[in-house]
PDB file of C-alpha atoms in Angstrom:
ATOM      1  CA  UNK S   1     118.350 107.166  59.286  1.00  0.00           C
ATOM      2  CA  UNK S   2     119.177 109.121  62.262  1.00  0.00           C
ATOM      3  CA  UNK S   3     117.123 112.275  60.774  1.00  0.00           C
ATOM      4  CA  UNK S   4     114.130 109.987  60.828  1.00  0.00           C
ATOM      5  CA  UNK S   5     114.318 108.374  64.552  1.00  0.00           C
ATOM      6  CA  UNK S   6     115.373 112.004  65.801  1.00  0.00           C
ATOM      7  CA  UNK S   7     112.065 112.941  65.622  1.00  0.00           C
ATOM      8  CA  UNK S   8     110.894 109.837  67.518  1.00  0.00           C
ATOM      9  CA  UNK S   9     113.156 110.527  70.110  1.00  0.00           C
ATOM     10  CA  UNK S  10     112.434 113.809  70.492  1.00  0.00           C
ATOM     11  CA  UNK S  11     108.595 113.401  70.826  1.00  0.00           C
ATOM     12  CA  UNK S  12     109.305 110.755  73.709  1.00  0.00           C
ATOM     13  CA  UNK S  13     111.906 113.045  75.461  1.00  0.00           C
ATOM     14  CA  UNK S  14     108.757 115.854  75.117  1.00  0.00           C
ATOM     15  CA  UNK S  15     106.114 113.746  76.442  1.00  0.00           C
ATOM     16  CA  UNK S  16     108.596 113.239  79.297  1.00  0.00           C
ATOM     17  CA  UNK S  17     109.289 116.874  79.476  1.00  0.00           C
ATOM     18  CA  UNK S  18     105.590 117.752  79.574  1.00  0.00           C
ATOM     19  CA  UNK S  19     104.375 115.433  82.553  1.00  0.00           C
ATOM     20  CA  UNK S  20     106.849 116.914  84.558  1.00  0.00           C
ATOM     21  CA  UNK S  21     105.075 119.998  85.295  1.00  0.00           C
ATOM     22  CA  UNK S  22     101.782 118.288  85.574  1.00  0.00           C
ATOM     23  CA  UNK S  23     102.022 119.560  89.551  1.00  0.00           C
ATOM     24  CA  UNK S  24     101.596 122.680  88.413  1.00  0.00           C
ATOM     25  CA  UNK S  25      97.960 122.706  86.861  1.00  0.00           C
ATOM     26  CA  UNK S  26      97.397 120.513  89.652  1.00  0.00           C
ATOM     27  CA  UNK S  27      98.390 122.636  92.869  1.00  0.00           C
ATOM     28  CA  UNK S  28      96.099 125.544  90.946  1.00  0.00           C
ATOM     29  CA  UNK S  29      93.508 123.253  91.527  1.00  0.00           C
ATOM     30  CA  UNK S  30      94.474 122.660  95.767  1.00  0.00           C
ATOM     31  CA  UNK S  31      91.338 124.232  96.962  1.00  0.00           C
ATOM     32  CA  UNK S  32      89.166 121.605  95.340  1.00  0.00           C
ATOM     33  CA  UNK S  33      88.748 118.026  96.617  1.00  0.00           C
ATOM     34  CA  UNK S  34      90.607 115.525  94.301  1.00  0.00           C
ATOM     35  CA  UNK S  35      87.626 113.359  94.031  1.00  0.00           C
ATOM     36  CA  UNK S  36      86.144 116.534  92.330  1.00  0.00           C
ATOM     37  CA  UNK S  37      89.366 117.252  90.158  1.00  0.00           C
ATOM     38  CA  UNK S  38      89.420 113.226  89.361  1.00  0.00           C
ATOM     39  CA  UNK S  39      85.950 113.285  87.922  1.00  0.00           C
ATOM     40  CA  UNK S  40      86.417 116.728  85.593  1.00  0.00           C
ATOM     41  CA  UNK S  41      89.923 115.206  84.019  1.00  0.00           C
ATOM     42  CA  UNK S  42      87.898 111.805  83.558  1.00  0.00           C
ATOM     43  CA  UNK S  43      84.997 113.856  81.389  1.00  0.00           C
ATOM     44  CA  UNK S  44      87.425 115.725  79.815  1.00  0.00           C
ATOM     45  CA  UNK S  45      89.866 113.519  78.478  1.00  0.00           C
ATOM     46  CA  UNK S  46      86.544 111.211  77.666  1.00  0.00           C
ATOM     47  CA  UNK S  47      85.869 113.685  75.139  1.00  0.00           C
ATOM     48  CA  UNK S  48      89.199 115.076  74.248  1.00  0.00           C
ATOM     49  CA  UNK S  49      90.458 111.414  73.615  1.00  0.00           C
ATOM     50  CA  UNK S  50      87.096 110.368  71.892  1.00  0.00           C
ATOM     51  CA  UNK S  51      87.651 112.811  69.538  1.00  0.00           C
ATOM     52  CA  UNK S  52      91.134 112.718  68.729  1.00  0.00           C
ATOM     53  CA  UNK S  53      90.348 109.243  67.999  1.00  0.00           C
ATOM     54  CA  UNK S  54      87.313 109.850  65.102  1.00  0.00           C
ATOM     55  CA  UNK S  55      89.627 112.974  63.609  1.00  0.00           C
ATOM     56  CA  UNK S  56      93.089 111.093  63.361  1.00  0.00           C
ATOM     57  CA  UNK S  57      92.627 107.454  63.922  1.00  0.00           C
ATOM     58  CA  UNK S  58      89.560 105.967  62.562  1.00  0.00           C
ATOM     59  CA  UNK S  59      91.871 103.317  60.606  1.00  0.00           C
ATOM     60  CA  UNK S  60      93.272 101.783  63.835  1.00  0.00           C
ATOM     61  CA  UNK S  61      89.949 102.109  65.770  1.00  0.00           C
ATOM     62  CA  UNK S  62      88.320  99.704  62.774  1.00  0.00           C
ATOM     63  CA  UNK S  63      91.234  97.673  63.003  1.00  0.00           C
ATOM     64  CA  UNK S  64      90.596  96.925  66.526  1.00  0.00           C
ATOM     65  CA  UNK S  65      86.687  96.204  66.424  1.00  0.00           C
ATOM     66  CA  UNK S  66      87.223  93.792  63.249  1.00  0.00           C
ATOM     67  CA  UNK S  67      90.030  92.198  65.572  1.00  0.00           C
ATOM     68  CA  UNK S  68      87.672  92.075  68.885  1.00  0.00           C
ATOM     69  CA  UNK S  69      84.988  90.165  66.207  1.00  0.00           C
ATOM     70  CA  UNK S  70      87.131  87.436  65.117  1.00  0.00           C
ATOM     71  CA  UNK S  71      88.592  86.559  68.308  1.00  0.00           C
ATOM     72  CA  UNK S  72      87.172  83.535  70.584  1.00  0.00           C
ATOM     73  CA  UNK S  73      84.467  84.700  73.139  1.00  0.00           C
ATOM     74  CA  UNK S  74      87.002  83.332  75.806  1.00  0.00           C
ATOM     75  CA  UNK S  75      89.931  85.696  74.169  1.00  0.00           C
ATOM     76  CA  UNK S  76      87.046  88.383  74.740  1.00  0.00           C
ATOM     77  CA  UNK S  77      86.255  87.296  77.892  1.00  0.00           C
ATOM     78  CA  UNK S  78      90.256  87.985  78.842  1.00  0.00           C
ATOM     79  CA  UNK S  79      90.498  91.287  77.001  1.00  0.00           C
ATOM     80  CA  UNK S  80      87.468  92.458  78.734  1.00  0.00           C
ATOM     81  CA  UNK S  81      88.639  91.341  82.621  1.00  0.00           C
ATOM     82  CA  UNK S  82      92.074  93.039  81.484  1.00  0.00           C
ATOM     83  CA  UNK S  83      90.269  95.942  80.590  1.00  0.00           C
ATOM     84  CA  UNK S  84      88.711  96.391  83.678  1.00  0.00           C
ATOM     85  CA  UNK S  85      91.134  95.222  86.305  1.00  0.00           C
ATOM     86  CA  UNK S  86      93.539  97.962  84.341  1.00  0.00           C
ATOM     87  CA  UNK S  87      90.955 100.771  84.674  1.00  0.00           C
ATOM     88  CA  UNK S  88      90.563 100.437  88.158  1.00  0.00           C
ATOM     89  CA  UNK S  89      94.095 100.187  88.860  1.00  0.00           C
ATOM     90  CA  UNK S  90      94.753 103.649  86.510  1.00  0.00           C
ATOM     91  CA  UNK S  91      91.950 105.651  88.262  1.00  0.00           C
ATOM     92  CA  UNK S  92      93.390 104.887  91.587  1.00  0.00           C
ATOM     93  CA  UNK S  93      96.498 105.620  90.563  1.00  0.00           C
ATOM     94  CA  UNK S  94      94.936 109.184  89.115  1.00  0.00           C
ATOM     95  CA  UNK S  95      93.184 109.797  92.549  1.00  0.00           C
ATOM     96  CA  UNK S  96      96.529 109.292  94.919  1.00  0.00           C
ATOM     97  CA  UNK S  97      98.236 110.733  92.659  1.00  0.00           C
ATOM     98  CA  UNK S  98      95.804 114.614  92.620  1.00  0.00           C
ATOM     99  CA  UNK S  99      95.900 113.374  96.281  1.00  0.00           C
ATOM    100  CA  UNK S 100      99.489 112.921  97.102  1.00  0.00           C
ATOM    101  CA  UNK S 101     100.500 116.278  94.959  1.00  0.00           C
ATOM    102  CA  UNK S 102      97.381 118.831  96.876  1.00  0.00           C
ATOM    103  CA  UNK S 103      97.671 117.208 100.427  1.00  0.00           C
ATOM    104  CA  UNK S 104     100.992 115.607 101.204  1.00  0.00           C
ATOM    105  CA  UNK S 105     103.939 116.731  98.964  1.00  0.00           C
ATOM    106  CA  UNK S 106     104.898 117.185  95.027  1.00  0.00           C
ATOM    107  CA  UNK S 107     108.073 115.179  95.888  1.00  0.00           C
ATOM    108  CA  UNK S 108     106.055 112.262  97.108  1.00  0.00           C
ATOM    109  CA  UNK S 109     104.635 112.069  93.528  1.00  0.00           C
ATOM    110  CA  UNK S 110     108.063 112.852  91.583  1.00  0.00           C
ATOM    111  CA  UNK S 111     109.693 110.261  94.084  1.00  0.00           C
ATOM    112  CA  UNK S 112     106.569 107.502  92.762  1.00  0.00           C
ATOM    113  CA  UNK S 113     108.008 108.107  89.026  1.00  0.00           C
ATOM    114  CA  UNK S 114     110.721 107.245  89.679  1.00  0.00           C
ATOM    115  CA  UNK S 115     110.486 103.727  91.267  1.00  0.00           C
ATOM    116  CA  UNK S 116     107.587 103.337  89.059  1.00  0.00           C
ATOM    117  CA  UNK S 117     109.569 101.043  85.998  1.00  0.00           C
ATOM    118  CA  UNK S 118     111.713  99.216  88.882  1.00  0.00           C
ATOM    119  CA  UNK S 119     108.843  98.016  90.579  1.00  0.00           C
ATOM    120  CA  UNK S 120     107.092  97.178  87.176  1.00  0.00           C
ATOM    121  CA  UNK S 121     110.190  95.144  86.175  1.00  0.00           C
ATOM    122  CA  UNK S 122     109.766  93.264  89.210  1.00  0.00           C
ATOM    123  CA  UNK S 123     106.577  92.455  88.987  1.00  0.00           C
ATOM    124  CA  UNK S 124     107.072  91.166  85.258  1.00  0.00           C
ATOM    125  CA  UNK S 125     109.753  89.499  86.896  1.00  0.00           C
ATOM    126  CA  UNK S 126     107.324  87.635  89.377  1.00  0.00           C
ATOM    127  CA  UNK S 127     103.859  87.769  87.143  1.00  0.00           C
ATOM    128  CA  UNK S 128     104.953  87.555  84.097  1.00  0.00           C
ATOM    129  CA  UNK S 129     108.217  85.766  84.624  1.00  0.00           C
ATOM    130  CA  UNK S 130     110.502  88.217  82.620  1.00  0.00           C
ATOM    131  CA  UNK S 131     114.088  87.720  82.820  1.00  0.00           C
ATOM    132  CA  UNK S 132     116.195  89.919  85.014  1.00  0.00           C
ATOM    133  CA  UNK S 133     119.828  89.920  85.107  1.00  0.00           C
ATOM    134  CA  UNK S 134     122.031  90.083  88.243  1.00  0.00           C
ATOM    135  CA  UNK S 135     122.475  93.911  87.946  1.00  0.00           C
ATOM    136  CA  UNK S 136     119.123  94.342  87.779  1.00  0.00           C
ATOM    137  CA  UNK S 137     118.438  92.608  90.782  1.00  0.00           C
ATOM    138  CA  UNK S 138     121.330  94.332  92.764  1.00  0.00           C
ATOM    139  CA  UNK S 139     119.739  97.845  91.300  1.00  0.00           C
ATOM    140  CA  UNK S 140     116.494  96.743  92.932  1.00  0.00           C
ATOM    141  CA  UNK S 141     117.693  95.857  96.300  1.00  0.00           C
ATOM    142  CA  UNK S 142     119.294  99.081  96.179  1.00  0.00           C
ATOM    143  CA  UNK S 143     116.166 100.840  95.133  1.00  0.00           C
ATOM    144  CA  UNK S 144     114.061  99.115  98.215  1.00  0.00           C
ATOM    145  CA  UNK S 145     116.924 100.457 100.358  1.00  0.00           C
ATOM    146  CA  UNK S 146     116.353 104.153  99.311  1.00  0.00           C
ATOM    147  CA  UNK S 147     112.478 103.363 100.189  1.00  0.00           C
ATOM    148  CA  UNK S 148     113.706 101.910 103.487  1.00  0.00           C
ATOM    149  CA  UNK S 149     115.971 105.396 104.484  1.00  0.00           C
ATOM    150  CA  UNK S 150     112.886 107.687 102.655  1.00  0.00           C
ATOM    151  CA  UNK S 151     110.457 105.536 105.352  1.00  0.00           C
ATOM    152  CA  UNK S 152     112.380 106.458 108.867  1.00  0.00           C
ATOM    153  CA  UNK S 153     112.409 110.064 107.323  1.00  0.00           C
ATOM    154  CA  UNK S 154     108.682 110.960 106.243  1.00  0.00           C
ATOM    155  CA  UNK S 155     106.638 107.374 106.355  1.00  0.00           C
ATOM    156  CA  UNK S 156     103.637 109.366 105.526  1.00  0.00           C
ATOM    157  CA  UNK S 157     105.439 110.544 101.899  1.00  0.00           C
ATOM    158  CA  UNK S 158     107.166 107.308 100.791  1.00  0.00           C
ATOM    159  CA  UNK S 159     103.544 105.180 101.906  1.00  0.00           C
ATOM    160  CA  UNK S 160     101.915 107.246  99.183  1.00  0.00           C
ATOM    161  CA  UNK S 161     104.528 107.148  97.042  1.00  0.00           C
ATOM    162  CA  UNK S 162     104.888 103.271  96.674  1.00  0.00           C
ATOM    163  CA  UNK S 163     101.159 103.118  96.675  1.00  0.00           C
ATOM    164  CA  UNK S 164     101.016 105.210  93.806  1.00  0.00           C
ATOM    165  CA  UNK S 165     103.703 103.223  92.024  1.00  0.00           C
ATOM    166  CA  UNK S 166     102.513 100.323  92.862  1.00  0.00           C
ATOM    167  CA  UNK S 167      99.056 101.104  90.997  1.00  0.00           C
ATOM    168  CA  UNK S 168     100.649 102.710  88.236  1.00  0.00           C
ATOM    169  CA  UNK S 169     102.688  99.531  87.626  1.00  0.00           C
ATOM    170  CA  UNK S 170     100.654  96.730  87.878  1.00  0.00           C
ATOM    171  CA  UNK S 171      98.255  98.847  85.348  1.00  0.00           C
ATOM    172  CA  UNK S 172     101.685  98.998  83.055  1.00  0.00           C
ATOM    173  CA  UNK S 173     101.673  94.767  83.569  1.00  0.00           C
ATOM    174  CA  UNK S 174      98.209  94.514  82.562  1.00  0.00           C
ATOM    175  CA  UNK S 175      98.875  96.515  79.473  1.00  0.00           C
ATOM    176  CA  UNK S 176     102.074  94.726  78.350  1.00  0.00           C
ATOM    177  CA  UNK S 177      99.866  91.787  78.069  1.00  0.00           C
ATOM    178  CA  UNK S 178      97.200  93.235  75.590  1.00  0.00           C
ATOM    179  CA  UNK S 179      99.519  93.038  72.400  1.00  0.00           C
ATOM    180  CA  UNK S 180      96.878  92.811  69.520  1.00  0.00           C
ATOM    181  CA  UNK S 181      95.278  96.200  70.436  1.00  0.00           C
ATOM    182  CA  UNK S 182      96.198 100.058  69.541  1.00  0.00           C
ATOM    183  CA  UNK S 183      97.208 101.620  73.103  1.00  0.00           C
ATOM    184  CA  UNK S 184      95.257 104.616  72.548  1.00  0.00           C
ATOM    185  CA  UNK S 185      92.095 103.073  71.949  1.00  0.00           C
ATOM    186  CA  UNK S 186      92.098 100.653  74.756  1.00  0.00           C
ATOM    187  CA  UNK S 187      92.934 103.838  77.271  1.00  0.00           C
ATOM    188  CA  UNK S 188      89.705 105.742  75.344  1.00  0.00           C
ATOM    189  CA  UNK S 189      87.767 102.561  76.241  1.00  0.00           C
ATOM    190  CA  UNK S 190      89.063 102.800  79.791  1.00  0.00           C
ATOM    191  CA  UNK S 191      88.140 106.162  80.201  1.00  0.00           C
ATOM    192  CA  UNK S 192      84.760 105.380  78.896  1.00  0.00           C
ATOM    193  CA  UNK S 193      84.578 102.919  81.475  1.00  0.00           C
ATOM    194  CA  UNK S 194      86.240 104.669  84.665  1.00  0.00           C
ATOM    195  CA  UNK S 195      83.553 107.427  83.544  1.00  0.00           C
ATOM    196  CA  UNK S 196      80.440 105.042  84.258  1.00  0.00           C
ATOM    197  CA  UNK S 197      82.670 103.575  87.274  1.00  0.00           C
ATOM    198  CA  UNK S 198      82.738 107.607  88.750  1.00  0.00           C
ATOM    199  CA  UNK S 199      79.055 108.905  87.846  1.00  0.00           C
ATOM    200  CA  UNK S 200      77.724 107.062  90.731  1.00  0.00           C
ATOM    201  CA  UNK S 201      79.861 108.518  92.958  1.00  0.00           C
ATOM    202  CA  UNK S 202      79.831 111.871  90.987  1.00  0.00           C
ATOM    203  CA  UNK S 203      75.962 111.539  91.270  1.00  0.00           C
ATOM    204  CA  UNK S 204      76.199 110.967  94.598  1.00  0.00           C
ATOM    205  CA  UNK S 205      78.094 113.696  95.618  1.00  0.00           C
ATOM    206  CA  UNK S 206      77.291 116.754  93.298  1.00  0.00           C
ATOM    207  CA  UNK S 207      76.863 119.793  94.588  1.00  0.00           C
ATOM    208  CA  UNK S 208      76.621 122.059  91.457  1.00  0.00           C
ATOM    209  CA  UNK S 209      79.014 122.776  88.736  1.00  0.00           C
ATOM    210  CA  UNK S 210      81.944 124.335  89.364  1.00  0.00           C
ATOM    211  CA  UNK S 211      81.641 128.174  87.889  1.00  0.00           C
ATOM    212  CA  UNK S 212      85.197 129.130  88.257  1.00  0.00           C
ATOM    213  CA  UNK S 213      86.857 130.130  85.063  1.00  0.00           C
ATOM    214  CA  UNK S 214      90.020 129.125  86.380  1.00  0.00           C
ATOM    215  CA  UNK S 215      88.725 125.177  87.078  1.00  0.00           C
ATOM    216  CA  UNK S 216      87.641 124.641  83.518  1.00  0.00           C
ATOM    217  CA  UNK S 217      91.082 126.161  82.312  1.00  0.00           C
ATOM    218  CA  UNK S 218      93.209 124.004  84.486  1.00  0.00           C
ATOM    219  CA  UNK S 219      90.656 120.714  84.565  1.00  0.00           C
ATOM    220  CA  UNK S 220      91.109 121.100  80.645  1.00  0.00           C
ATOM    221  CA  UNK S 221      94.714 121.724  79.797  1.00  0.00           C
ATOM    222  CA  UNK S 222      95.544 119.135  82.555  1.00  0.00           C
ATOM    223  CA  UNK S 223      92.838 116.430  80.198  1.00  0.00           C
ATOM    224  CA  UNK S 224      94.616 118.447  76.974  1.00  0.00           C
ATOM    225  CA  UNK S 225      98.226 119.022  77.418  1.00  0.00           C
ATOM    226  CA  UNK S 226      98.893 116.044  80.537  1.00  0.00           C
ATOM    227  CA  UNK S 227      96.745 113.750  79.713  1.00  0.00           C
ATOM    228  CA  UNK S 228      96.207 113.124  75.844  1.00  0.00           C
ATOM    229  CA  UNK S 229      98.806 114.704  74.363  1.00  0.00           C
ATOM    230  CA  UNK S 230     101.609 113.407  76.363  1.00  0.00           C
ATOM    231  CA  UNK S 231     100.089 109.515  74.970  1.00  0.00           C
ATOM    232  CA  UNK S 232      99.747 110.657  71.840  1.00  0.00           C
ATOM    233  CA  UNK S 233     103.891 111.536  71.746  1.00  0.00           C
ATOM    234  CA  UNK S 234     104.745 108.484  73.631  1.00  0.00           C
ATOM    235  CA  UNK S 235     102.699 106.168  71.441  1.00  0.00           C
ATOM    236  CA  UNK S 236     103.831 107.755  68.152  1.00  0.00           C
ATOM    237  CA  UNK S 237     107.719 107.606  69.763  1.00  0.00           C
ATOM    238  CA  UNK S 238     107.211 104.264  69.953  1.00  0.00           C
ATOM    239  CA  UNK S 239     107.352 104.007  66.298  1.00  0.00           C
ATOM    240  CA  UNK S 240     110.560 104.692  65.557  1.00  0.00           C
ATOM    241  CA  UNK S 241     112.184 103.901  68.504  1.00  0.00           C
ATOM    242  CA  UNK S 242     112.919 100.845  71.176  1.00  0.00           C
ATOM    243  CA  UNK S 243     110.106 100.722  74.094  1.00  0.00           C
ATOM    244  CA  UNK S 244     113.740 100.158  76.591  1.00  0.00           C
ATOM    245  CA  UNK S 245     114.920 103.749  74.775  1.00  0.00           C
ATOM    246  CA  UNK S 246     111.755 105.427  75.980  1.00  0.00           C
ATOM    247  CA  UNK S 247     111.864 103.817  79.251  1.00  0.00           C
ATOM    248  CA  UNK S 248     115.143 105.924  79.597  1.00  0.00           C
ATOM    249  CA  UNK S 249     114.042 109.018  78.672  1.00  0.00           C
ATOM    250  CA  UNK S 250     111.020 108.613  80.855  1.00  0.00           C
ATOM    251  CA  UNK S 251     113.298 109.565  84.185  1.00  0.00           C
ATOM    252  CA  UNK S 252     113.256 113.222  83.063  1.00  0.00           C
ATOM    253  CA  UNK S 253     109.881 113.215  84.154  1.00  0.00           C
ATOM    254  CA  UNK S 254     110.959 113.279  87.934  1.00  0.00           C
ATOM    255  CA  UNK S 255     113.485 114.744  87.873  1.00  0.00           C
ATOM    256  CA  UNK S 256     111.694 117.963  86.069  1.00  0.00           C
ATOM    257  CA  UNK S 257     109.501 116.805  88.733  1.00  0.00           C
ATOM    258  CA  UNK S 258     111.826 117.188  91.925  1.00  0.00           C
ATOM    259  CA  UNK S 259     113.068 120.260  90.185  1.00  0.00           C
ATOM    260  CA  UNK S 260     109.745 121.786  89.876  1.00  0.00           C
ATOM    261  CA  UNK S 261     108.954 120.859  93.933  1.00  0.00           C
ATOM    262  CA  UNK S 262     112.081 122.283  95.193  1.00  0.00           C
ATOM    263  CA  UNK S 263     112.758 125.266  93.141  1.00  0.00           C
ATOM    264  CA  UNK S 264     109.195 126.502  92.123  1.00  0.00           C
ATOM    265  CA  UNK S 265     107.056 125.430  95.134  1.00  0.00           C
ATOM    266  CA  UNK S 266     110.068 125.528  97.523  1.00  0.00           C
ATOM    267  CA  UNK S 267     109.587 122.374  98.993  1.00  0.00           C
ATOM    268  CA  UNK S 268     112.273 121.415 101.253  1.00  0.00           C
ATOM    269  CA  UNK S 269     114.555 118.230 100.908  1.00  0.00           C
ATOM    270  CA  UNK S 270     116.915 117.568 104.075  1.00  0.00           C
ATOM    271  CA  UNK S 271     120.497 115.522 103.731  1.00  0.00           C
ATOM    272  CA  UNK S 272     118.563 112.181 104.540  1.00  0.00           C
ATOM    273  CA  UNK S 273     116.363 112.514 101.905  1.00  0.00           C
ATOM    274  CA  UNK S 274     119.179 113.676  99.245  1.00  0.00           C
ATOM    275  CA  UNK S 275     121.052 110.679  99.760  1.00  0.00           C
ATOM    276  CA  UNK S 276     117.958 108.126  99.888  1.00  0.00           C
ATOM    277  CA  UNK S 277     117.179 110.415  96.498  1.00  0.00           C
ATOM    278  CA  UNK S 278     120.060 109.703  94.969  1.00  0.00           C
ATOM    279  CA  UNK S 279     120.687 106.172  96.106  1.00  0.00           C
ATOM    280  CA  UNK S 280     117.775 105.488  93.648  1.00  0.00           C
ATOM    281  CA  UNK S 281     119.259 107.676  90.992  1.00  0.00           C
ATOM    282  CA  UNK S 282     122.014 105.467  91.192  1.00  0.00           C
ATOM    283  CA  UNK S 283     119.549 102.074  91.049  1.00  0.00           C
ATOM    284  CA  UNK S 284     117.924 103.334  88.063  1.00  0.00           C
ATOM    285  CA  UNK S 285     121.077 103.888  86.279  1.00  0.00           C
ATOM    286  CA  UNK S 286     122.454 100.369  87.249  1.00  0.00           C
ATOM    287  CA  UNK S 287     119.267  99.154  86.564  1.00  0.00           C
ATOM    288  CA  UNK S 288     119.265 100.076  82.903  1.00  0.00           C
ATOM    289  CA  UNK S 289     123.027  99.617  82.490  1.00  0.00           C
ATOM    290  CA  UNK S 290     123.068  97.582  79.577  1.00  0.00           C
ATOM    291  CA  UNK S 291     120.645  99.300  78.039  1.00  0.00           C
ATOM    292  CA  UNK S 292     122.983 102.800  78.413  1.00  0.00           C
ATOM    293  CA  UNK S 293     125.503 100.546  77.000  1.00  0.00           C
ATOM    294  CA  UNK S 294     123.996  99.313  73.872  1.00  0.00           C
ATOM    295  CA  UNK S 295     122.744 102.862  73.143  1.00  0.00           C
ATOM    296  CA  UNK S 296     126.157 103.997  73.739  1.00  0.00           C
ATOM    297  CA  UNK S 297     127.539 101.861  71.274  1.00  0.00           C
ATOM    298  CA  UNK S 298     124.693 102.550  68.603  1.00  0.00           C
ATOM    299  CA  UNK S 299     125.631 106.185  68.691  1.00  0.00           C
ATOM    300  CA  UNK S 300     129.481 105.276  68.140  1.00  0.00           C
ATOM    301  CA  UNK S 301     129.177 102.927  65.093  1.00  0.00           C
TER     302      UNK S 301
END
């Protein structure tokens, strides 16, 4: 039993693992405009993520249009405004994030990661009336704190930062409420749409194909190995193991993240922002304390 989930857990912990460095392929791209970057990852992973799809998972993507078929036009209706309203949300959160990482700091990004699940457990607590208990709460006071002392530091970095999270979360609450659909397919239809959402604008604004070698190599692994592959890991980790077991291991993500800012970049971090830092660390840990707990105890027995 523990042979078979070890591989589960291990592709979640190296999905996690891999978005962590996604500022590097990124910063090789600085001298472009992020608009610009946003567009190439959009056509990429269209047809990266198009095609993964007709070689490996034909069976779910037939699953999914018989289901879409038999459904009311209202339920169709829903799906389709859900659809939508999450696109929108993830390309935003796409664009501030290429922003955030070229023009104000890799640790505003890492930092957005990381309050990322505690502000999309509150607003399943608010929208979709989740239950949280009191620890949870106190963990998210103590998470808007560490905002608070990050603010009268750099407002510049935690504004982006909570924007980003903020996008990337409420995208996560529209998600959570399309159950009957295969998560990979609905992002390949979002893509598809975000794509005729950008050519306007892409239209608009051309100026030529890029004809640096260097573009296409990072604009591609960043569609390849950040974009699709990452999902694919995630989605097949959630196979074998608990969704709340993979929201744990998705911290190592920033704090690769931080690593990577600080030690490869050599981005600075003063006292105030250490201790705002780990005020959160210490949120997210309370925050998914009986969670820990129960893990804990599986391992013992």
């Amino acid at each position: 039993m523990a042979t078979n989930k070890s591989k589960y857990l291990f592709s979640g912990v190296l999905s996690a693992i891999i978005w962590g460095f996604f500022a590097i392929p990124l910063r090789n791209l600085k001298a472009y405009p992020s608009e610009q970057i946003l567009y190439y990852r959009i056509f990429t992973s269209l047809v990266v993520i198009w095609l993964a799809i007709f070689l490996f998972r034909k069976k779910e993507l037939k699953k999914d249009i018989r289901y879409f078929k038999q459904i009311t036009l209202r339920e169709r209706r829903v799906i389709i405004s859900q659809v939508i309203g999450a696109t929108v949300l993830l390309v935003l959160n796409w664009y501030t994030f290429i922003y955030a990482i070229n023009n104000v700091s890799i640790k505003s990004g890492a930092f957005a990661y990381m309050v990322c699940p505690l502000i999309t457990a509150f607003g399943g607590f608010v929208i979709l009336k989740e239950h949280l208990y009191r620890v949870q709460i106190i963990a998210l006071v103590l998470a808007t704190a560490s905002i608070l002392m990050l603010a009268t530091g750099s407002l510049i970095e935690v504004t982006w930062s909570v924007i980003i999270a903020a996008l990337y979360a409420f995208y996560l609450i529209i998600q959570r409420k399309m159950k009957n659909l295969d998560k990979l397919n609905v992002l390949a239809v979002q893509i598809s749409i975000a794509v005729l959402l950008m050519l306007p604008f892409f239209i608009y604004q051309h100026t030529g194909l890029p004809t640096e070698t260097g573009f296409w190599l990072n604009v591609t692994l960043i569609a390849v190995l950040f974009t699709v592959i990452p999902l694919f890991l995630s989605l097949f980790a959630l196979v074998g193991i608990p969704s709340s077991t993979l929201g744990i291991i998705i911290y190592i993500n920033p704090i690769i993240a931080f690593t990577v800012a600080i030690l490869y970049f050599n981005e600075k971090i003063d006292p105030h922002q250490l201790m705002a830092y780990l005020l959160l660390l210490f949120a997210v840990f309370l925050f998914n304390w009986n969670m820990i707990k129960d893990m804990l105890t599986f391992k013992r027995k």
